């Protein structure tokens, strides 16, 4: 069976194919590193991650690139407000994004290039566009893309950019263009840009690259002229992606991306996310409130990427229970069930075959994650029922088949992987603490008070509080 995806360019669901199998060259628009990414951003990034994992599952070799937008109006304003350089301002946000991605079990990317590390290439790209008559320097010292000279403009959005689309996200500070539709490739330096160090030399004077150009140059630089798939949130389709196509195809004369995928925006408690509503949650905030990363991840994959998804705290509780049921099944298949060579089969092989087929059919159908989760939970229900009926005994071969299937489906969803990693950390910590307590007891018996105190201090530093009782030493995480 072949993976089929909705391609926003042709507006059809069609087979996903790549130029050079098994490599899949995929580029996703990444975060603007001016603040902590929120749960909405992570709906999009987790959709990228499920795609990434499913491509691997299907035997592709994903070359997956995600950019970090570190120079644009928002990062410059953030740095200026904080009174620090652009680099000093954005670096912690880069680290926090990568940390959150890790918390949610995202696969590492091939690379996560920062725009500011590639400004020279961007300057050369503008020169190529100038040579082709597609770029011009305006009186304000900025360089613009001449949309009228690019016949194919509008192929993705159907929008010739002569009016503003409701979904559009347009730069606010473009100054002196020949045509209102034209967009900026190089922005002449302003005082605030100089103040934060967001200026680079160019043949047109000091300035900085435009946001749209960053993605064309970073994607092509990392993956070549033609991508197999370009991803982004739905708000980026116009003008950002339309402009990426114009800049890329205008310079190379080749197809920029063979297919486009756009994720639908997340809503929170039924509403659009906004600071004024106080519903813009970050991953650490949710974890701090006691929500497990695996539950957050479950909620984010519970609807297909093009469908509405409403993040609610009730939903998150439901997701936590779903993950617990998966963990319980995992334990049952590994620890609690007796594998007996002579045992008659209890039907796990058949249950597994059906589940895997339904799972793959759902994901092949435009990454229908809710359908695939349904297949996984039918598997869970049926395996439990079969084991309940046999008093927890099964033939070892069918048991192995069921265990492998659970692990295989989880390679795409990454839920057990996260949940079990959490318990693993706890187990490791517990055995380390027990060991330290035993050493401290020994030190006290040896009347080595210095050593005993040092051990207690080390534990305190790791947030472990000891309580000496008549029954021995108890501990808890403070
Ligand atoms: P930004 O950091 O604003 O550049 O956004 C990074 C990515 O997150 C882009 O692909 C956006 O389309 C996406 N995004 C922003 N808000 C949401 C949301 N509420 N739901 C899903 N994706 C979003
Ligand atoms: Zn982009």
Tab-separated table of C-alpha atoms and ligand atoms in Angstrom:
chain	number	residue	atom	x	y	z
A	1	UNK	CA	0.000	0.000	0.000
A	2	UNK	CA	1.176	3.488	-0.743
A	3	UNK	CA	1.030	6.612	1.348
A	4	UNK	CA	-1.317	9.222	-0.067
A	5	UNK	CA	-1.266	12.818	1.116
A	6	UNK	CA	-3.381	15.865	0.434
A	7	UNK	CA	-1.255	18.136	-1.704
A	8	UNK	CA	-2.204	21.780	-1.208
A	9	UNK	CA	-0.727	22.606	-4.626
A	10	UNK	CA	-2.990	20.336	-6.680
A	11	UNK	CA	-5.667	20.219	-3.954
A	12	UNK	CA	-5.966	16.476	-4.339
A	13	UNK	CA	-5.044	13.473	-2.239
A	14	UNK	CA	-2.357	11.760	-4.266
A	15	UNK	CA	0.450	9.220	-3.822
A	16	UNK	CA	3.490	10.557	-2.048
A	17	UNK	CA	6.491	9.950	-4.236
A	18	UNK	CA	10.093	10.998	-4.071
A	19	UNK	CA	12.664	11.841	-6.711
A	20	UNK	CA	15.349	9.509	-5.423
A	21	UNK	CA	13.949	6.632	-3.402
A	22	UNK	CA	14.315	5.818	-0.613
A	23	UNK	CA	15.391	9.357	0.322
A	24	UNK	CA	12.526	11.715	1.183
A	25	UNK	CA	13.583	15.369	1.131
A	26	UNK	CA	11.245	17.162	3.486
A	27	UNK	CA	11.356	20.745	4.726
A	28	UNK	CA	9.159	22.264	7.401
A	29	UNK	CA	8.847	25.908	8.354
A	30	UNK	CA	10.074	26.017	11.916
A	31	UNK	CA	9.581	28.289	14.890
A	32	UNK	CA	10.370	31.952	15.114
A	33	UNK	CA	12.704	31.921	18.076
A	34	UNK	CA	11.466	35.017	19.884
A	35	UNK	CA	9.529	33.272	22.668
A	36	UNK	CA	8.713	29.829	23.910
A	37	UNK	CA	6.839	27.755	21.322
A	38	UNK	CA	3.235	27.086	22.392
A	39	UNK	CA	0.970	24.102	22.218
A	40	UNK	CA	-0.437	25.331	18.858
A	41	UNK	CA	3.037	25.381	17.313
A	42	UNK	CA	3.495	21.886	18.637
A	43	UNK	CA	0.335	20.655	16.946
A	44	UNK	CA	2.114	21.492	13.718
A	45	UNK	CA	5.510	20.155	14.809
A	46	UNK	CA	4.078	16.898	16.130
A	47	UNK	CA	2.267	16.458	12.799
A	48	UNK	CA	5.694	16.869	11.154
A	49	UNK	CA	7.069	14.289	13.567
A	50	UNK	CA	4.352	11.726	12.884
A	51	UNK	CA	4.986	12.159	9.173
A	52	UNK	CA	8.733	11.799	9.805
A	53	UNK	CA	8.209	8.594	11.756
A	54	UNK	CA	5.678	7.186	9.304
A	55	UNK	CA	8.020	7.779	6.385
A	56	UNK	CA	10.609	5.722	8.261
A	57	UNK	CA	7.990	3.085	9.020
A	58	UNK	CA	7.217	2.870	5.281
A	59	UNK	CA	10.891	2.361	4.434
A	60	UNK	CA	11.802	5.883	3.328
A	61	UNK	CA	14.953	7.581	4.511
A	62	UNK	CA	13.742	11.026	5.545
A	63	UNK	CA	16.103	13.942	5.172
A	64	UNK	CA	14.070	16.261	7.293
A	65	UNK	CA	15.054	19.905	7.719
A	66	UNK	CA	13.411	22.463	9.987
A	67	UNK	CA	14.524	26.080	9.960
A	68	UNK	CA	14.760	28.430	12.899
A	69	UNK	CA	13.649	31.953	12.066
A	70	UNK	CA	16.084	34.039	14.059
A	71	UNK	CA	15.901	37.286	12.151
A	72	UNK	CA	12.587	38.981	11.444
A	73	UNK	CA	10.560	41.848	12.870
A	74	UNK	CA	9.631	39.878	15.989
A	75	UNK	CA	13.113	38.700	16.960
A	76	UNK	CA	14.552	42.168	16.347
A	77	UNK	CA	11.864	43.805	18.471
A	78	UNK	CA	12.381	41.208	21.210
A	79	UNK	CA	16.125	41.846	21.296
A	80	UNK	CA	15.653	45.628	21.299
A	81	UNK	CA	13.097	45.475	24.123
A	82	UNK	CA	15.434	43.282	26.149
A	83	UNK	CA	18.398	45.526	25.349
A	84	UNK	CA	20.546	42.644	24.093
A	85	UNK	CA	21.943	41.494	20.753
A	86	UNK	CA	19.830	39.440	18.369
A	87	UNK	CA	22.064	36.445	18.967
A	88	UNK	CA	21.918	36.728	22.766
A	89	UNK	CA	18.145	37.111	22.577
A	90	UNK	CA	17.387	34.203	20.235
A	91	UNK	CA	19.821	31.562	21.514
A	92	UNK	CA	17.892	30.646	24.694
A	93	UNK	CA	14.720	30.331	22.607
A	94	UNK	CA	16.496	27.960	20.238
A	95	UNK	CA	17.536	25.829	23.206
A	96	UNK	CA	14.087	25.850	24.761
A	97	UNK	CA	12.486	24.837	21.464
A	98	UNK	CA	14.873	21.895	21.084
A	99	UNK	CA	14.305	20.928	24.726
A	100	UNK	CA	10.508	20.959	24.281
A	101	UNK	CA	10.801	18.953	21.061
A	102	UNK	CA	12.819	16.422	23.025
A	103	UNK	CA	10.308	16.392	25.890
A	104	UNK	CA	7.612	15.504	23.373
A	105	UNK	CA	9.728	12.744	21.854
A	106	UNK	CA	10.295	14.344	18.470
A	107	UNK	CA	12.808	12.663	16.198
A	108	UNK	CA	15.901	14.777	15.634
A	109	UNK	CA	16.033	16.667	12.351
A	110	UNK	CA	18.766	16.286	9.782
A	111	UNK	CA	19.572	19.903	10.577
A	112	UNK	CA	17.857	22.960	12.090
A	113	UNK	CA	19.556	25.853	10.297
A	114	UNK	CA	19.325	29.376	11.642
A	115	UNK	CA	18.741	32.056	9.052
A	116	UNK	CA	21.550	34.303	10.328
A	117	UNK	CA	24.152	31.617	9.606
A	118	UNK	CA	23.307	31.756	5.879
A	119	UNK	CA	23.015	35.425	5.033
A	120	UNK	CA	25.796	35.265	2.398
A	121	UNK	CA	23.842	32.643	0.462
A	122	UNK	CA	20.749	34.828	0.690
A	123	UNK	CA	22.634	37.768	-0.778
A	124	UNK	CA	23.835	35.590	-3.659
A	125	UNK	CA	20.290	34.356	-4.194
A	126	UNK	CA	18.999	37.923	-4.559
A	127	UNK	CA	21.750	38.590	-7.103
A	128	UNK	CA	20.519	35.620	-9.135
A	129	UNK	CA	17.004	37.022	-9.042
A	130	UNK	CA	18.300	40.461	-10.057
A	131	UNK	CA	20.119	38.917	-13.025
A	132	UNK	CA	16.823	37.457	-14.164
A	133	UNK	CA	14.949	40.717	-13.811
A	134	UNK	CA	12.970	39.385	-10.852
A	135	UNK	CA	14.362	41.712	-8.201
A	136	UNK	CA	14.854	45.483	-7.992
A	137	UNK	CA	16.362	47.950	-5.605
A	138	UNK	CA	13.896	50.586	-4.427
A	139	UNK	CA	14.599	54.128	-3.278
A	140	UNK	CA	14.410	53.074	0.341
A	141	UNK	CA	17.501	50.854	-0.121
A	142	UNK	CA	15.481	47.637	0.126
A	143	UNK	CA	15.296	45.014	-2.601
A	144	UNK	CA	11.921	43.644	-3.708
A	145	UNK	CA	10.703	40.698	-5.742
A	146	UNK	CA	8.900	41.825	-8.893
A	147	UNK	CA	5.778	39.707	-8.939
A	148	UNK	CA	4.634	41.026	-12.335
A	149	UNK	CA	7.743	39.433	-13.882
A	150	UNK	CA	6.971	35.967	-12.515
A	151	UNK	CA	4.180	34.515	-14.623
A	152	UNK	CA	3.408	31.577	-12.394
A	153	UNK	CA	2.783	33.619	-9.243
A	154	UNK	CA	-0.326	32.361	-7.466
A	155	UNK	CA	-0.030	28.656	-8.346
A	156	UNK	CA	-0.293	27.510	-4.721
A	157	UNK	CA	-2.833	29.921	-3.262
A	158	UNK	CA	-4.678	30.925	-6.402
A	159	UNK	CA	-3.915	34.391	-5.134
A	160	UNK	CA	-2.142	36.811	-7.416
A	161	UNK	CA	-1.488	38.896	-4.329
A	162	UNK	CA	-3.598	41.771	-5.561
A	163	UNK	CA	-5.748	41.641	-2.461
A	164	UNK	CA	-5.116	40.541	1.065
A	165	UNK	CA	-6.298	37.084	1.958
A	166	UNK	CA	-8.026	36.449	5.273
A	167	UNK	CA	-5.345	33.949	6.197
A	168	UNK	CA	-2.462	36.063	5.109
A	169	UNK	CA	0.498	37.077	7.152
A	170	UNK	CA	2.138	40.024	5.530
A	171	UNK	CA	5.200	41.883	6.662
A	172	UNK	CA	4.194	45.130	8.245
A	173	UNK	CA	7.140	47.275	7.346
A	174	UNK	CA	7.714	47.152	3.628
A	175	UNK	CA	8.424	50.598	2.413
A	176	UNK	CA	8.819	51.785	-1.112
A	177	UNK	CA	7.746	49.264	-3.695
A	178	UNK	CA	6.952	49.623	-7.413
A	179	UNK	CA	3.861	47.514	-6.929
A	180	UNK	CA	1.974	46.858	-3.691
A	181	UNK	CA	2.071	43.125	-4.409
A	182	UNK	CA	5.867	42.953	-4.377
A	183	UNK	CA	7.529	41.556	-1.309
A	184	UNK	CA	10.847	42.333	0.272
A	185	UNK	CA	13.969	40.227	-0.286
A	186	UNK	CA	16.450	42.510	1.449
A	187	UNK	CA	15.501	45.123	4.014
A	188	UNK	CA	17.617	48.245	4.342
A	189	UNK	CA	18.996	48.612	7.867
A	190	UNK	CA	17.106	50.726	10.395
A	191	UNK	CA	18.556	52.079	13.634
A	192	UNK	CA	16.955	49.325	15.671
A	193	UNK	CA	18.521	46.670	13.409
A	194	UNK	CA	21.952	48.193	13.986
A	195	UNK	CA	21.324	48.451	17.689
A	196	UNK	CA	20.812	44.672	18.043
A	197	UNK	CA	23.373	43.622	15.431
A	198	UNK	CA	20.823	42.482	12.859
A	199	UNK	CA	22.668	43.968	9.884
A	200	UNK	CA	24.877	42.431	7.230
A	201	UNK	CA	26.791	43.951	4.326
A	202	UNK	CA	25.415	43.546	0.795
A	203	UNK	CA	25.809	45.099	-2.654
A	204	UNK	CA	22.735	47.237	-1.771
A	205	UNK	CA	24.128	48.476	1.520
A	206	UNK	CA	23.642	47.221	5.031
A	207	UNK	CA	20.467	45.334	5.797
A	208	UNK	CA	18.983	41.957	6.526
A	209	UNK	CA	17.201	39.245	4.542
A	210	UNK	CA	13.423	39.091	4.240
A	211	UNK	CA	11.603	36.320	6.077
A	212	UNK	CA	10.298	34.551	2.950
A	213	UNK	CA	13.753	34.377	1.392
A	214	UNK	CA	15.170	32.655	4.461
A	215	UNK	CA	13.079	29.552	3.870
A	216	UNK	CA	13.881	29.267	0.136
A	217	UNK	CA	17.602	29.513	0.719
A	218	UNK	CA	17.735	27.315	3.827
A	219	UNK	CA	15.655	24.528	2.301
A	220	UNK	CA	17.469	24.473	-1.039
A	221	UNK	CA	20.836	24.857	0.688
A	222	UNK	CA	20.211	21.773	2.802
A	223	UNK	CA	18.225	19.585	0.403
A	224	UNK	CA	18.787	20.722	-3.188
A	225	UNK	CA	16.665	22.616	-5.728
A	226	UNK	CA	13.636	20.328	-5.538
A	227	UNK	CA	12.069	19.178	-2.285
A	228	UNK	CA	9.825	16.140	-2.177
A	229	UNK	CA	7.549	17.777	0.352
A	230	UNK	CA	7.260	21.190	1.983
A	231	UNK	CA	5.331	21.576	5.252
A	232	UNK	CA	3.876	24.400	7.267
A	233	UNK	CA	0.893	25.604	9.254
A	234	UNK	CA	-2.136	26.757	7.257
A	235	UNK	CA	-1.403	30.417	7.961
A	236	UNK	CA	1.802	30.145	5.932
A	237	UNK	CA	0.240	29.088	2.635
A	238	UNK	CA	-0.176	32.673	1.526
A	239	UNK	CA	1.862	34.742	1.107
A	240	UNK	CA	4.846	32.944	2.703
A	241	UNK	CA	4.808	29.753	0.663
A	242	UNK	CA	3.629	31.437	-2.508
A	243	UNK	CA	6.604	33.773	-2.166
A	244	UNK	CA	8.978	30.901	-1.455
A	245	UNK	CA	7.894	29.307	-4.742
A	246	UNK	CA	8.387	32.550	-6.644
A	247	UNK	CA	11.897	33.160	-5.250
A	248	UNK	CA	12.971	29.547	-5.641
A	249	UNK	CA	11.569	28.717	-9.049
A	250	UNK	CA	12.389	32.205	-10.295
A	251	UNK	CA	16.069	31.535	-9.608
A	252	UNK	CA	16.422	27.815	-10.404
A	253	UNK	CA	13.820	27.352	-13.138
A	254	UNK	CA	12.961	24.040	-11.452
A	255	UNK	CA	10.005	22.834	-9.444
A	256	UNK	CA	10.613	23.943	-5.851
A	257	UNK	CA	8.472	21.397	-3.996
A	258	UNK	CA	6.778	18.383	-5.518
A	259	UNK	CA	4.037	18.496	-2.887
A	260	UNK	CA	2.828	20.783	-0.085
A	261	UNK	CA	1.246	19.900	3.211
A	262	UNK	CA	-0.480	22.350	5.574
A	263	UNK	CA	-1.622	21.689	9.117
A	264	UNK	CA	-4.759	23.151	10.603
A	265	UNK	CA	-4.477	25.476	13.576
A	266	UNK	CA	-5.149	24.191	17.053
A	267	UNK	CA	-7.895	25.740	19.155
A	268	UNK	CA	-7.826	25.822	22.934
A	269	UNK	CA	-11.020	25.232	24.935
A	270	UNK	CA	-12.942	25.984	21.747
A	271	UNK	CA	-11.254	29.303	21.097
A	272	UNK	CA	-8.517	30.727	18.971
A	273	UNK	CA	-5.307	30.940	20.953
A	274	UNK	CA	-4.428	34.420	22.086
A	275	UNK	CA	-2.465	36.079	24.824
A	276	UNK	CA	-5.498	38.158	25.853
A	277	UNK	CA	-7.551	35.005	26.474
A	278	UNK	CA	-4.682	33.555	28.517
A	279	UNK	CA	-4.903	30.260	26.635
A	280	UNK	CA	-1.434	30.170	25.118
A	281	UNK	CA	0.163	27.253	26.946
A	282	UNK	CA	3.750	26.112	26.646
A	283	UNK	CA	5.005	22.575	27.152
A	284	UNK	CA	6.817	23.305	30.466
A	285	UNK	CA	3.665	25.001	31.801
A	286	UNK	CA	1.619	21.896	31.064
A	287	UNK	CA	4.250	19.576	32.516
A	288	UNK	CA	4.471	21.803	35.576
A	289	UNK	CA	0.726	21.368	36.068
A	290	UNK	CA	1.325	17.629	36.202
A	291	UNK	CA	0.462	16.604	32.634
A	292	UNK	CA	2.680	13.885	31.223
A	293	UNK	CA	4.414	14.588	27.887
A	294	UNK	CA	2.958	11.346	26.506
A	295	UNK	CA	-0.574	12.593	27.281
A	296	UNK	CA	0.137	15.913	25.545
A	297	UNK	CA	1.486	14.040	22.559
A	298	UNK	CA	-1.543	11.745	22.496
A	299	UNK	CA	-3.897	14.703	22.439
A	300	UNK	CA	-1.978	16.352	19.608
A	301	UNK	CA	-2.160	13.257	17.395
A	302	UNK	CA	-5.769	12.451	18.241
A	303	UNK	CA	-7.110	14.283	15.190
A	304	UNK	CA	-5.788	14.102	11.654
A	305	UNK	CA	-3.615	17.119	10.835
A	306	UNK	CA	-6.201	18.731	8.520
A	307	UNK	CA	-9.111	18.321	10.923
A	308	UNK	CA	-10.206	20.577	13.749
A	309	UNK	CA	-8.455	19.849	17.001
A	310	UNK	CA	-9.598	21.426	20.218
A	311	UNK	CA	-7.156	21.305	23.123
A	312	UNK	CA	-9.010	21.022	26.435
A	313	UNK	CA	-7.920	20.007	29.917
A	314	UNK	CA	-10.663	17.378	29.970
A	315	UNK	CA	-9.284	16.020	26.722
A	316	UNK	CA	-5.826	15.955	28.258
A	317	UNK	CA	-7.123	13.869	31.183
A	318	UNK	CA	-8.674	11.469	28.672
A	319	UNK	CA	-5.354	11.285	26.829
A	320	UNK	CA	-3.553	10.483	30.089
A	321	UNK	CA	-5.947	7.570	30.646
A	322	UNK	CA	-5.416	6.344	27.075
A	323	UNK	CA	-1.653	6.335	27.602
A	324	UNK	CA	-2.066	4.469	30.916
A	325	UNK	CA	-4.069	1.784	29.124
A	326	UNK	CA	-1.258	1.404	26.593
A	327	UNK	CA	1.281	1.116	29.394
A	328	UNK	CA	-0.858	-1.511	31.103
A	329	UNK	CA	-1.071	-3.511	27.870
A	330	UNK	CA	2.681	-3.231	27.447
A	331	UNK	CA	3.234	-4.530	30.993
A	332	UNK	CA	0.751	-7.311	30.464
A	333	UNK	CA	2.398	-8.480	27.253
A	334	UNK	CA	5.875	-8.319	28.805
A	335	UNK	CA	5.545	-9.224	32.456
A	336	UNK	CA	2.166	-10.511	33.445
A	337	UNK	CA	1.315	-12.955	30.735
A	338	UNK	CA	2.666	-16.463	30.810
A	339	UNK	CA	4.235	-17.554	27.558
A	340	UNK	CA	3.938	-21.302	27.259
A	341	UNK	CA	5.341	-23.335	24.380
A	342	UNK	CA	2.591	-25.968	24.541
A	343	UNK	CA	-0.225	-23.474	25.084
A	344	UNK	CA	-2.939	-23.431	22.371
A	345	UNK	CA	-3.183	-20.118	20.554
A	346	UNK	CA	-5.690	-17.623	21.894
A	347	UNK	CA	-6.083	-15.588	18.695
A	348	UNK	CA	-3.441	-12.883	19.184
A	349	UNK	CA	-1.933	-13.434	15.730
A	350	UNK	CA	-5.231	-12.759	13.984
A	351	UNK	CA	-5.975	-9.718	16.166
A	352	UNK	CA	-2.515	-8.398	15.364
A	353	UNK	CA	-2.842	-8.906	11.595
A	354	UNK	CA	-6.130	-7.018	11.497
A	355	UNK	CA	-4.800	-4.199	13.673
A	356	UNK	CA	-1.649	-3.657	11.643
A	357	UNK	CA	-3.596	-3.666	8.385
A	358	UNK	CA	-6.136	-1.137	9.714
A	359	UNK	CA	-3.375	0.980	11.215
A	360	UNK	CA	-1.500	1.201	7.916
A	361	UNK	CA	-4.646	1.784	5.858
A	362	UNK	CA	-5.558	4.727	8.079
A	363	UNK	CA	-2.128	6.352	7.952
A	364	UNK	CA	-1.804	5.757	4.217
A	365	UNK	CA	-5.016	7.725	3.869
A	366	UNK	CA	-3.543	11.204	4.308
A	367	UNK	CA	-2.052	10.437	7.729
A	368	UNK	CA	-5.346	9.690	9.398
A	369	UNK	CA	-3.942	9.499	12.909
A	370	UNK	CA	-7.348	9.233	14.583
A	371	UNK	CA	-8.145	6.162	12.465
A	372	UNK	CA	-4.765	4.653	13.266
A	373	UNK	CA	-5.239	5.309	16.997
A	374	UNK	CA	-8.638	3.633	16.758
A	375	UNK	CA	-6.946	0.560	15.237
A	376	UNK	CA	-4.431	0.565	18.079
A	377	UNK	CA	-7.155	0.710	20.730
A	378	UNK	CA	-9.220	-2.027	19.076
A	379	UNK	CA	-6.024	-4.095	19.235
A	380	UNK	CA	-5.674	-3.241	22.924
A	381	UNK	CA	-9.274	-4.189	23.693
A	382	UNK	CA	-9.139	-7.463	21.736
A	383	UNK	CA	-5.763	-8.578	23.103
A	384	UNK	CA	-6.948	-7.905	26.654
A	385	UNK	CA	-10.167	-9.820	26.036
A	386	UNK	CA	-8.274	-12.797	24.602
A	387	UNK	CA	-5.869	-12.851	27.571
A	388	UNK	CA	-8.682	-12.434	30.090
A	389	UNK	CA	-10.294	-15.500	28.511
A	390	UNK	CA	-7.146	-17.604	28.821
A	391	UNK	CA	-6.204	-16.634	32.381
A	392	UNK	CA	-3.257	-14.597	31.091
A	393	UNK	CA	-1.668	-17.460	29.178
A	394	UNK	CA	-0.740	-17.416	25.505
A	395	UNK	CA	1.527	-19.280	23.113
A	396	UNK	CA	4.969	-17.694	23.083
A	397	UNK	CA	5.018	-17.084	19.321
A	398	UNK	CA	1.705	-15.234	19.200
A	399	UNK	CA	2.671	-13.270	22.258
A	400	UNK	CA	5.868	-12.165	20.543
A	401	UNK	CA	3.822	-11.166	17.484
A	402	UNK	CA	1.528	-9.002	19.602
A	403	UNK	CA	4.452	-7.403	21.451
A	404	UNK	CA	6.186	-6.582	18.170
A	405	UNK	CA	3.009	-5.073	16.740
A	406	UNK	CA	2.546	-2.829	19.764
A	407	UNK	CA	6.151	-1.652	19.460
A	408	UNK	CA	5.765	-1.175	15.717
A	409	UNK	CA	2.645	0.992	15.995
A	410	UNK	CA	4.340	2.937	18.745
A	411	UNK	CA	7.264	3.710	16.469
A	412	UNK	CA	4.854	6.041	14.671
A	413	UNK	CA	2.953	7.451	17.641
A	414	UNK	CA	5.860	7.530	20.095
A	415	UNK	CA	3.540	7.333	23.121
A	416	UNK	CA	4.810	4.286	24.972
A	417	UNK	CA	8.311	5.323	24.067
A	418	UNK	CA	7.776	8.550	26.034
A	419	UNK	CA	5.733	7.049	28.867
A	420	UNK	CA	8.226	4.237	29.458
A	421	UNK	CA	11.172	6.631	29.300
A	422	UNK	CA	9.542	8.603	32.145
A	423	UNK	CA	9.240	5.513	34.338
A	424	UNK	CA	12.746	4.479	33.393
A	425	UNK	CA	14.090	7.787	34.713
A	426	UNK	CA	12.115	7.295	37.933
A	427	UNK	CA	13.428	3.764	38.375
A	428	UNK	CA	16.996	4.880	37.772
A	429	UNK	CA	16.628	7.715	40.241
A	430	UNK	CA	15.089	5.454	42.870
A	431	UNK	CA	17.884	2.913	42.680
A	432	UNK	CA	20.519	5.663	42.855
A	433	UNK	CA	18.850	7.157	45.958
A	434	UNK	CA	18.569	3.747	47.631
A	435	UNK	CA	22.238	3.168	46.952
A	436	UNK	CA	23.187	6.552	48.438
A	437	UNK	CA	21.077	5.866	51.539
A	438	UNK	CA	22.835	2.534	52.026
A	439	UNK	CA	26.223	4.234	51.704
A	440	UNK	CA	25.173	6.880	54.228
A	441	UNK	CA	24.042	4.209	56.670
A	442	UNK	CA	27.411	2.517	56.307
A	443	UNK	CA	29.235	5.826	56.830
A	444	UNK	CA	27.259	6.432	60.032
A	445	UNK	CA	28.024	2.949	61.281
A	446	UNK	CA	31.683	3.702	60.584
A	447	UNK	CA	31.238	6.997	62.463
A	448	UNK	CA	32.405	8.810	59.323
A	449	UNK	CA	30.128	11.832	59.906
A	450	UNK	CA	31.781	13.933	57.217
A	451	UNK	CA	31.007	11.337	54.575
A	452	UNK	CA	27.439	10.873	55.863
A	453	UNK	CA	26.777	14.626	55.669
A	454	UNK	CA	28.319	14.861	52.207
A	455	UNK	CA	25.937	12.177	50.980
A	456	UNK	CA	22.952	13.980	52.444
A	457	UNK	CA	24.096	17.233	50.791
A	458	UNK	CA	24.426	15.528	47.437
A	459	UNK	CA	20.921	14.147	47.764
A	460	UNK	CA	19.573	17.562	48.785
A	461	UNK	CA	21.175	19.074	45.712
A	462	UNK	CA	19.256	16.592	43.562
A	463	UNK	CA	16.015	17.568	45.304
A	464	UNK	CA	15.835	14.473	47.523
A	465	UNK	CA	14.687	14.974	51.100
A	466	UNK	CA	15.625	12.326	53.698
A	467	UNK	CA	13.681	11.500	56.817
A	468	UNK	CA	15.243	9.244	59.438
A	469	UNK	CA	12.600	7.179	61.222
A	470	UNK	CA	12.638	4.276	63.651
A	471	UNK	CA	12.006	1.984	60.699
A	472	UNK	CA	14.957	3.351	58.722
A	473	UNK	CA	15.524	6.223	56.310
A	474	UNK	CA	12.663	7.292	54.071
A	475	UNK	CA	13.018	9.684	51.146
A	476	UNK	CA	10.935	11.843	48.869
A	477	UNK	CA	11.456	14.267	46.027
A	478	UNK	CA	11.203	17.762	47.470
B	1	LIG	P1	5.900	30.742	14.219
B	1	LIG	O1	6.786	30.466	15.390
B	1	LIG	O2	4.835	31.752	14.479
B	1	LIG	O3	6.721	31.079	12.996
B	1	LIG	O4	5.115	29.401	13.906
B	1	LIG	C1	5.747	28.155	13.761
B	1	LIG	C2	4.798	27.147	13.148
B	1	LIG	O5	3.670	26.929	14.013
B	1	LIG	C3	4.204	27.599	11.797
B	1	LIG	O6	4.193	26.477	10.907
B	1	LIG	C4	2.802	28.016	12.157
B	1	LIG	O7	1.929	27.850	11.073
B	1	LIG	C5	2.471	27.048	13.268
B	1	LIG	N1	1.389	27.511	14.168
B	1	LIG	C6	1.241	28.719	14.751
B	1	LIG	N2	0.118	28.782	15.504
B	1	LIG	C7	-0.462	27.552	15.421
B	1	LIG	C8	-1.659	26.949	15.969
B	1	LIG	N3	-2.506	27.620	16.777
B	1	LIG	N4	-1.923	25.657	15.628
B	1	LIG	C9	-1.098	24.962	14.814
B	1	LIG	N5	0.024	25.466	14.269
B	1	LIG	C10	0.347	26.754	14.555
B	2	LIG	ZN1	9.034	29.170	5.976
